[in-house]
Each structure stands twice: as structure tokens, then as C-alpha cells.
Amino acid sequence: MNDDSRVLAQTYRYEVDEEAAEDPAYVAEMAPPSIPDYLRETYSWAYLHPRSLWLFEREWVVNLILWGNMNKLTNVVLDEMQLQPSSSVLQVACVYGNFSNRLASHLDKTQSRLSIVDVAPIQISNVEKKLAGQNNVSVHHQDSTAMCFVDGSFEETVVFFLLHEQPEEARRKTIAEAIRVTRPGGRLIFVDYHGPQRSNPMHYVMKPILALLEPFALDLWRQDLLSFMPAGINPEQLSTQLYFGGLYQKVVLDL
Ligand SMILES: C[S@@+](CC[C@H](N)C(=O)[O-])C[C@H]1O[C@@H](n2cnc3c(N)ncnc32)[C@H](O)[C@@H]1O
């Protein structure tokens, strides 16, 4: 399936089929996604307010928030990609800074394409502007918990620092959806927070910060990512590496 037909599949979901339009559930499913409660209630300051873009849409700010690890964690994702020529790659949710531009440029070397989804219209228009110079990117207004792509649409899927922001139910759905839209034999790369050992001073610095600002993140301190994955995913399919004394993790899932 080429990229155009995947987008058509998405477009089809938004077309109103006259018979089905009689069914309110169907129409609700076809509508563009609304902002999830957790995003509105916990993260307006970071992603929904126009001033949040002004403040956070800078590589050095994101790097500061990640204690100087932004470049390293971006490289970690690029290094894990196993791109064939003309691959399709999905980035689930926007990321401030240079991440998406670097990913798009990396994919361009193999004539591969990047699709980015996000649930917030303000983030969609921001990423469209930010990536205007890249000709291998498409941007989609979708919710990660119920994406509109057909099964197996992508060779690789990247989820960069999204899961810690979601309550457990949304996190489980996002992971299940990311797996569904990645083809058998494909690869998923998750980078996110992880609980550092108590011997790491970051344990004591970050715990109160996350508890205050990013309460769902502490789930990832307590439980392995595997525990949020659907039944049928085996530990042998996963490889995990920790960074910065265990504050960050990369989990690669081979399907
Ligand atoms: C990937 S996360 C955080 C990334 C990182 N902390 C950064 O520097 O931007 C932030 C993005 O996730 C998006 N997001 C949150 N919940 C989502 C959902 N259910 N579906 C799609 N996008 C979502 C937000 O709108 C926001 O643009």
C-alpha cells in the first residue's frame, strides 16, 4: 500500500456515508477527535495554550527539561531505525524542538516518509509550519488512542515521550494502536521516562517535579512498559536500554 492510499483510508473515515450517518455512534467515530480530558486538565500549560508554543518550541528548552539529553535521545531513535527504501514511518504525537525535522531528514536519505499525528489543533498547525521545508511529511489530526490508519500501515512507529503523559487507559490504547498500525515484521521505538534507582540523585529531584506537573509519569517509574502492552506481546520481542542513570528508557518492540 502506498502512502496516498493510507491517507485515503484516513480521509474515508471522515467522509459521511449517507446510510451510516443515521447512526449517531458512527458519526461520532467519524468526527475529528476532541481534546482528551487528561490533556486539557493536566497539560494545557504545556501544549494547548498559545504561549506554551512560544515558551517550549525551542530545542534548548526541551534539552533543559531533559537535563541535556535531547540530542542523545533523538539519536537513540534514529540509530534504532532499520529503514528499507521508501519506508513509511509514524510519529505518534508532536514533539517540541528539532526532533521531527531530524527524523524527517533521516528518513529522506532512504526516500522514506514520515506521518505525524496529534490530537491538538494548535500542535497540528505548529508542526505543519515547523516542517514546511520537508517534502516527505504528512500531518494528521488524530487521537493516538483511536487512530484512523488501516492495520499494518507503517514499517516503523515512534512514540517519543507521550506515554508518561497519559493515564493508564489511554496509554494502553495508544500502545495497542501503535502496534496495530505497524506491519508484522515492523518495529516500534518507545522513548520515555523510567524510574531511576534510589542511588541516583535524580530519583529525589525528579519524583516531586513529576508528581506535581506530570502525575501519570510515575506509573512508568513503577512498572515496565511491557505491563501496559496487549496480551500476546512477549518479553523476547522487547529490548530495553536505560539512559541517564535510569531516568529514561528506550524500548524497542519487534513485531
Ligand atoms: C509527545 S508528547 C511530549 C513530547 C515532549 N515532552 C516534547 O518535548 O514535546 C506531547 C504531544 O502529545 C500530544 N498528545 C497528547 N495526547 C494525545 C493523544 N491522545 N493523541 C495524539 N496526541 C496526543 C499533545 O497534543 C502534544 O502535542
Short mmCIF file of C-alpha atoms and ligand atoms in Angstrom, two decimals:
data_model
loop_
_atom_site.label_atom_id
_atom_site.label_comp_id
_atom_site.label_asym_id
_atom_site.label_seq_id
_atom_site.Cartn_x
_atom_site.Cartn_y
_atom_site.Cartn_z
CA MET A 1 0.00 0.00 0.00
CA ASN A 2 1.46 3.38 -0.91
CA ASP A 3 1.29 6.48 1.26
CA ASP A 4 -1.55 8.03 -0.74
CA SER A 5 -3.84 5.09 -0.17
CA ARG A 6 -3.16 5.24 3.57
CA VAL A 7 -4.16 8.87 3.62
CA LEU A 8 -7.20 7.96 1.54
CA ALA A 9 -8.06 5.39 4.17
CA GLN A 10 -7.94 8.17 6.72
CA THR A 11 -9.96 10.51 4.54
CA TYR A 12 -12.54 7.80 4.01
CA ARG A 13 -13.13 7.67 7.75
CA TYR A 14 -14.15 11.30 7.64
CA GLU A 15 -16.44 11.01 4.64
CA VAL A 16 -20.09 10.86 5.56
CA ASP A 17 -21.68 7.73 4.24
CA GLU A 18 -25.36 8.67 3.98
CA GLU A 19 -26.76 5.49 5.47
CA ALA A 20 -24.23 5.30 8.26
CA ALA A 21 -24.72 8.97 9.08
CA GLU A 22 -28.08 7.99 10.51
CA ASP A 23 -26.20 6.15 13.23
CA PRO A 24 -25.02 8.64 15.91
CA ALA A 25 -22.23 6.31 17.05
CA TYR A 26 -20.90 6.14 13.51
CA VAL A 27 -20.99 9.91 13.09
CA ALA A 28 -19.22 10.36 16.43
CA GLU A 29 -16.49 8.00 15.27
CA MET A 30 -16.06 9.93 12.04
CA ALA A 31 -15.75 13.33 13.71
CA PRO A 32 -12.32 14.89 14.22
CA PRO A 33 -11.01 13.97 17.69
CA SER A 34 -11.73 16.15 20.69
CA ILE A 35 -9.08 17.10 23.24
CA PRO A 36 -8.85 14.33 25.87
CA ASP A 37 -9.72 15.33 29.44
CA TYR A 38 -6.24 14.50 30.76
CA LEU A 39 -4.64 16.79 28.19
CA ARG A 40 -6.99 19.67 28.97
CA GLU A 41 -6.82 19.25 32.74
CA THR A 42 -3.13 18.40 33.24
CA TYR A 43 -1.25 19.72 30.22
CA SER A 44 -2.97 22.87 28.94
CA TRP A 45 0.01 24.90 30.12
CA ALA A 46 2.38 22.78 28.03
CA TYR A 47 0.53 22.02 24.81
CA LEU A 48 -2.76 23.87 24.39
CA HIS A 49 -2.12 27.48 25.37
CA PRO A 50 -0.66 29.67 22.57
CA ARG A 51 2.02 30.87 25.00
CA SER A 52 3.15 27.28 25.53
CA LEU A 53 4.38 27.22 21.93
CA TRP A 54 6.30 30.44 22.45
CA LEU A 55 7.93 29.04 25.57
CA PHE A 56 8.62 25.41 24.68
CA GLU A 57 9.11 25.37 20.91
CA ARG A 58 12.88 25.70 21.21
CA GLU A 59 15.42 22.90 21.16
CA TRP A 60 17.40 24.35 24.08
CA VAL A 61 14.30 24.48 26.30
CA VAL A 62 13.43 20.85 25.58
CA ASN A 63 17.06 19.96 26.14
CA LEU A 64 16.96 21.72 29.50
CA ILE A 65 13.82 19.83 30.51
CA LEU A 66 15.57 16.57 29.60
CA TRP A 67 18.71 17.52 31.56
CA GLY A 68 20.82 17.89 28.41
CA ASN A 69 19.71 14.57 26.89
CA MET A 70 17.54 15.73 23.96
CA ASN A 71 20.19 15.25 21.27
CA LYS A 72 21.24 11.89 22.68
CA LEU A 73 17.68 10.57 22.95
CA THR A 74 16.89 11.75 19.41
CA ASN A 75 19.98 9.89 18.15
CA VAL A 76 18.86 6.82 20.08
CA VAL A 77 15.67 6.76 17.98
CA LEU A 78 17.43 7.38 14.67
CA ASP A 79 20.01 4.68 15.43
CA GLU A 80 17.30 2.09 16.05
CA MET A 81 15.61 2.59 12.70
CA GLN A 82 16.05 -0.17 10.13
CA LEU A 83 14.79 1.60 7.07
CA GLN A 84 14.29 -0.02 3.72
CA PRO A 85 13.98 2.32 0.74
CA SER A 86 10.59 4.06 0.64
CA SER A 87 9.55 3.02 4.14
CA SER A 88 6.61 4.63 5.92
CA VAL A 89 7.18 5.76 9.49
CA LEU A 90 4.67 7.05 12.02
CA GLN A 91 5.46 9.52 14.80
CA VAL A 92 2.70 9.36 17.39
CA ALA A 93 2.24 12.90 18.75
CA CYS A 94 4.21 16.09 18.15
CA VAL A 95 7.46 16.83 19.96
CA TYR A 96 8.84 20.30 20.63
CA GLY A 97 12.27 21.18 19.24
CA ASN A 98 14.12 19.61 16.31
CA PHE A 99 13.02 16.02 16.79
CA SER A 100 10.59 15.76 13.87
CA ASN A 101 12.81 17.72 11.49
CA ARG A 102 15.72 15.42 12.30
CA LEU A 103 13.53 12.36 11.86
CA ALA A 104 12.18 13.61 8.52
CA SER A 105 15.71 14.40 7.25
CA HIS A 106 16.90 10.97 8.38
CA LEU A 107 14.03 9.28 6.52
CA ASP A 108 14.69 11.33 3.41
CA LYS A 109 18.03 9.53 2.98
CA THR A 110 16.08 6.36 2.07
CA GLN A 111 13.23 8.18 0.29
CA SER A 112 11.08 7.23 3.27
CA ARG A 113 8.07 9.16 4.52
CA LEU A 114 7.01 10.41 7.92
CA SER A 115 3.40 10.67 9.12
CA ILE A 116 2.75 12.60 12.33
CA VAL A 117 -0.46 12.50 14.34
CA ASP A 118 -1.56 14.80 17.12
CA VAL A 119 -4.87 15.42 18.86
CA ALA A 120 -4.42 19.17 19.46
CA PRO A 121 -5.22 21.51 16.52
CA ILE A 122 -2.69 24.07 17.81
CA GLN A 123 0.03 21.42 17.68
CA ILE A 124 -1.05 20.34 14.19
CA SER A 125 -0.72 23.86 12.78
CA ASN A 126 2.56 24.37 14.62
CA VAL A 127 4.16 21.20 13.25
CA GLU A 128 2.91 21.97 9.74
CA LYS A 129 4.74 25.31 9.92
CA LYS A 130 7.80 23.80 11.57
CA LEU A 131 8.15 21.08 8.93
CA ALA A 132 7.15 23.19 5.93
CA GLY A 133 10.62 22.69 4.42
CA GLN A 134 10.35 18.88 4.49
CA ASN A 135 8.67 17.29 1.48
CA ASN A 136 8.31 13.77 2.92
CA VAL A 137 5.95 14.55 5.80
CA SER A 138 2.18 14.35 6.26
CA VAL A 139 0.38 15.56 9.36
CA HIS A 140 -2.86 14.04 10.67
CA HIS A 141 -5.32 15.31 13.23
CA GLN A 142 -6.00 12.09 15.13
CA ASP A 143 -6.16 10.71 18.64
CA SER A 144 -3.42 8.20 19.43
CA THR A 145 -5.96 6.02 21.25
CA ALA A 146 -8.10 5.51 18.13
CA MET A 147 -6.09 6.17 15.01
CA CYS A 148 -7.64 6.13 11.54
CA PHE A 149 -4.87 4.30 9.71
CA VAL A 150 -5.55 0.82 8.43
CA ASP A 151 -3.78 -2.12 10.08
CA GLY A 152 -0.11 -2.52 9.21
CA SER A 153 0.23 0.86 7.51
CA PHE A 154 3.77 1.60 8.74
CA GLU A 155 7.11 -0.16 8.73
CA GLU A 156 8.21 1.64 11.92
CA THR A 157 6.42 3.63 14.60
CA VAL A 158 8.00 6.07 17.06
CA VAL A 159 6.42 7.13 20.36
CA PHE A 160 8.64 9.78 21.95
CA PHE A 161 7.72 10.95 25.48
CA LEU A 162 3.96 10.57 25.03
CA LEU A 163 3.11 7.58 27.23
CA HIS A 164 4.12 9.22 30.52
CA GLU A 165 1.56 11.97 29.86
CA GLN A 166 -1.37 9.60 29.51
CA PRO A 167 -3.46 7.93 32.20
CA GLU A 168 -3.23 4.16 32.13
CA GLU A 169 -6.29 3.50 29.98
CA ALA A 170 -5.19 5.95 27.28
CA ARG A 171 -1.60 4.66 27.48
CA ARG A 172 -2.74 1.07 26.92
CA LYS A 173 -4.90 2.10 23.97
CA THR A 174 -2.09 4.17 22.44
CA ILE A 175 0.33 1.25 22.64
CA ALA A 176 -2.26 -1.15 21.20
CA GLU A 177 -3.00 1.27 18.35
CA ALA A 178 0.69 1.84 17.63
CA ILE A 179 1.12 -1.92 17.37
CA ARG A 180 -1.98 -2.31 15.19
CA VAL A 181 -0.86 0.24 12.60
CA THR A 182 2.67 -1.20 12.40
CA ARG A 183 3.06 -4.07 9.97
CA PRO A 184 4.05 -7.59 11.09
CA GLY A 185 7.85 -7.71 10.93
CA GLY A 186 7.99 -3.99 11.66
CA ARG A 187 9.43 -2.16 14.65
CA LEU A 188 8.18 0.20 17.35
CA ILE A 189 10.52 2.51 19.25
CA PHE A 190 9.35 3.98 22.54
CA VAL A 191 11.42 6.56 24.43
CA ASP A 192 10.11 7.83 27.74
CA TYR A 193 10.70 8.28 31.46
CA HIS A 194 11.71 5.37 33.67
CA GLY A 195 12.26 5.11 37.41
CA PRO A 196 15.92 5.69 38.33
CA GLN A 197 17.46 3.70 41.18
CA ARG A 198 17.44 5.30 44.61
CA SER A 199 21.22 5.66 44.40
CA ASN A 200 20.68 8.16 41.55
CA PRO A 201 20.15 11.70 42.92
CA MET A 202 17.73 12.26 40.01
CA HIS A 203 15.34 9.95 41.83
CA TYR A 204 14.87 12.59 44.53
CA VAL A 205 14.98 15.58 42.17
CA MET A 206 12.52 14.29 39.59
CA LYS A 207 9.97 12.49 41.76
CA PRO A 208 8.42 15.64 43.26
CA ILE A 209 8.64 17.51 39.93
CA LEU A 210 6.81 14.75 38.07
CA ALA A 211 4.31 14.23 40.89
CA LEU A 212 3.42 17.92 40.66
CA LEU A 213 3.46 18.51 36.91
CA GLU A 214 3.20 15.12 35.23
CA PRO A 215 1.41 12.81 37.66
CA PHE A 216 0.87 9.88 35.26
CA ALA A 217 4.61 9.68 34.61
CA LEU A 218 5.22 7.91 37.89
CA ASP A 219 3.38 4.86 36.50
CA LEU A 220 6.45 4.38 34.29
CA TRP A 221 8.67 4.52 37.38
CA ARG A 222 6.74 1.65 38.96
CA GLN A 223 6.00 -0.64 36.03
CA ASP A 224 7.78 -1.92 32.93
CA LEU A 225 6.36 -0.83 29.60
CA LEU A 226 5.57 -4.47 28.87
CA SER A 227 2.90 -4.39 31.57
CA PHE A 228 0.94 -1.82 29.53
CA MET A 229 1.17 -3.81 26.30
CA PRO A 230 -1.60 -6.03 24.96
CA ALA A 231 -1.66 -9.77 25.67
CA GLY A 232 0.34 -11.61 23.06
CA ILE A 233 3.43 -9.40 23.23
CA ASN A 234 6.28 -11.47 24.68
CA PRO A 235 9.30 -10.19 26.62
CA GLU A 236 11.55 -11.73 23.91
CA GLN A 237 10.16 -9.22 21.42
CA LEU A 238 11.39 -6.31 23.53
CA SER A 239 14.81 -4.83 24.11
CA THR A 240 15.18 -2.14 26.74
CA GLN A 241 18.05 0.25 27.38
CA LEU A 242 18.27 2.81 30.14
CA TYR A 243 19.88 6.25 29.97
CA PHE A 244 20.95 8.97 32.39
CA GLY A 245 21.12 6.69 35.40
CA GLY A 246 17.80 5.04 34.54
CA LEU A 247 15.69 8.22 34.32
CA TYR A 248 14.97 7.49 30.65
CA GLN A 249 14.27 4.29 28.77
CA LYS A 250 14.23 3.16 25.17
CA VAL A 251 12.08 0.13 24.47
CA VAL A 252 12.24 -1.45 21.01
CA LEU A 253 9.42 -3.82 20.12
CA ASP A 254 9.94 -6.06 17.10
CA LEU A 255 6.70 -7.46 15.70
C1 LIG B 1 4.66 13.67 22.61
S1 LIG B 1 4.08 14.49 23.97
C2 LIG B 1 5.51 15.21 24.73
C3 LIG B 1 6.76 15.34 23.94
C4 LIG B 1 7.90 16.07 24.58
N1 LIG B 1 7.77 16.20 26.01
C5 LIG B 1 8.09 17.42 23.95
O1 LIG B 1 9.11 17.98 24.12
O2 LIG B 1 7.25 17.90 23.23
C6 LIG B 1 3.26 15.96 23.56
C7 LIG B 1 2.21 15.89 22.48
O3 LIG B 1 1.32 14.82 22.67
C8 LIG B 1 0.06 15.21 22.17
N2 LIG B 1 -0.93 14.28 22.65
C9 LIG B 1 -1.30 14.03 23.93
N3 LIG B 1 -2.28 13.11 23.97
C10 LIG B 1 -2.52 12.73 22.68
C11 LIG B 1 -3.42 11.82 22.08
N4 LIG B 1 -4.27 11.11 22.79
N5 LIG B 1 -3.37 11.69 20.74
C12 LIG B 1 -2.50 12.41 19.99
N6 LIG B 1 -1.65 13.32 20.50
C13 LIG B 1 -1.65 13.47 21.84
C14 LIG B 1 -0.08 16.64 22.66
O4 LIG B 1 -1.05 17.38 21.96
C15 LIG B 1 1.34 17.16 22.44
O5 LIG B 1 1.49 17.77 21.20
#
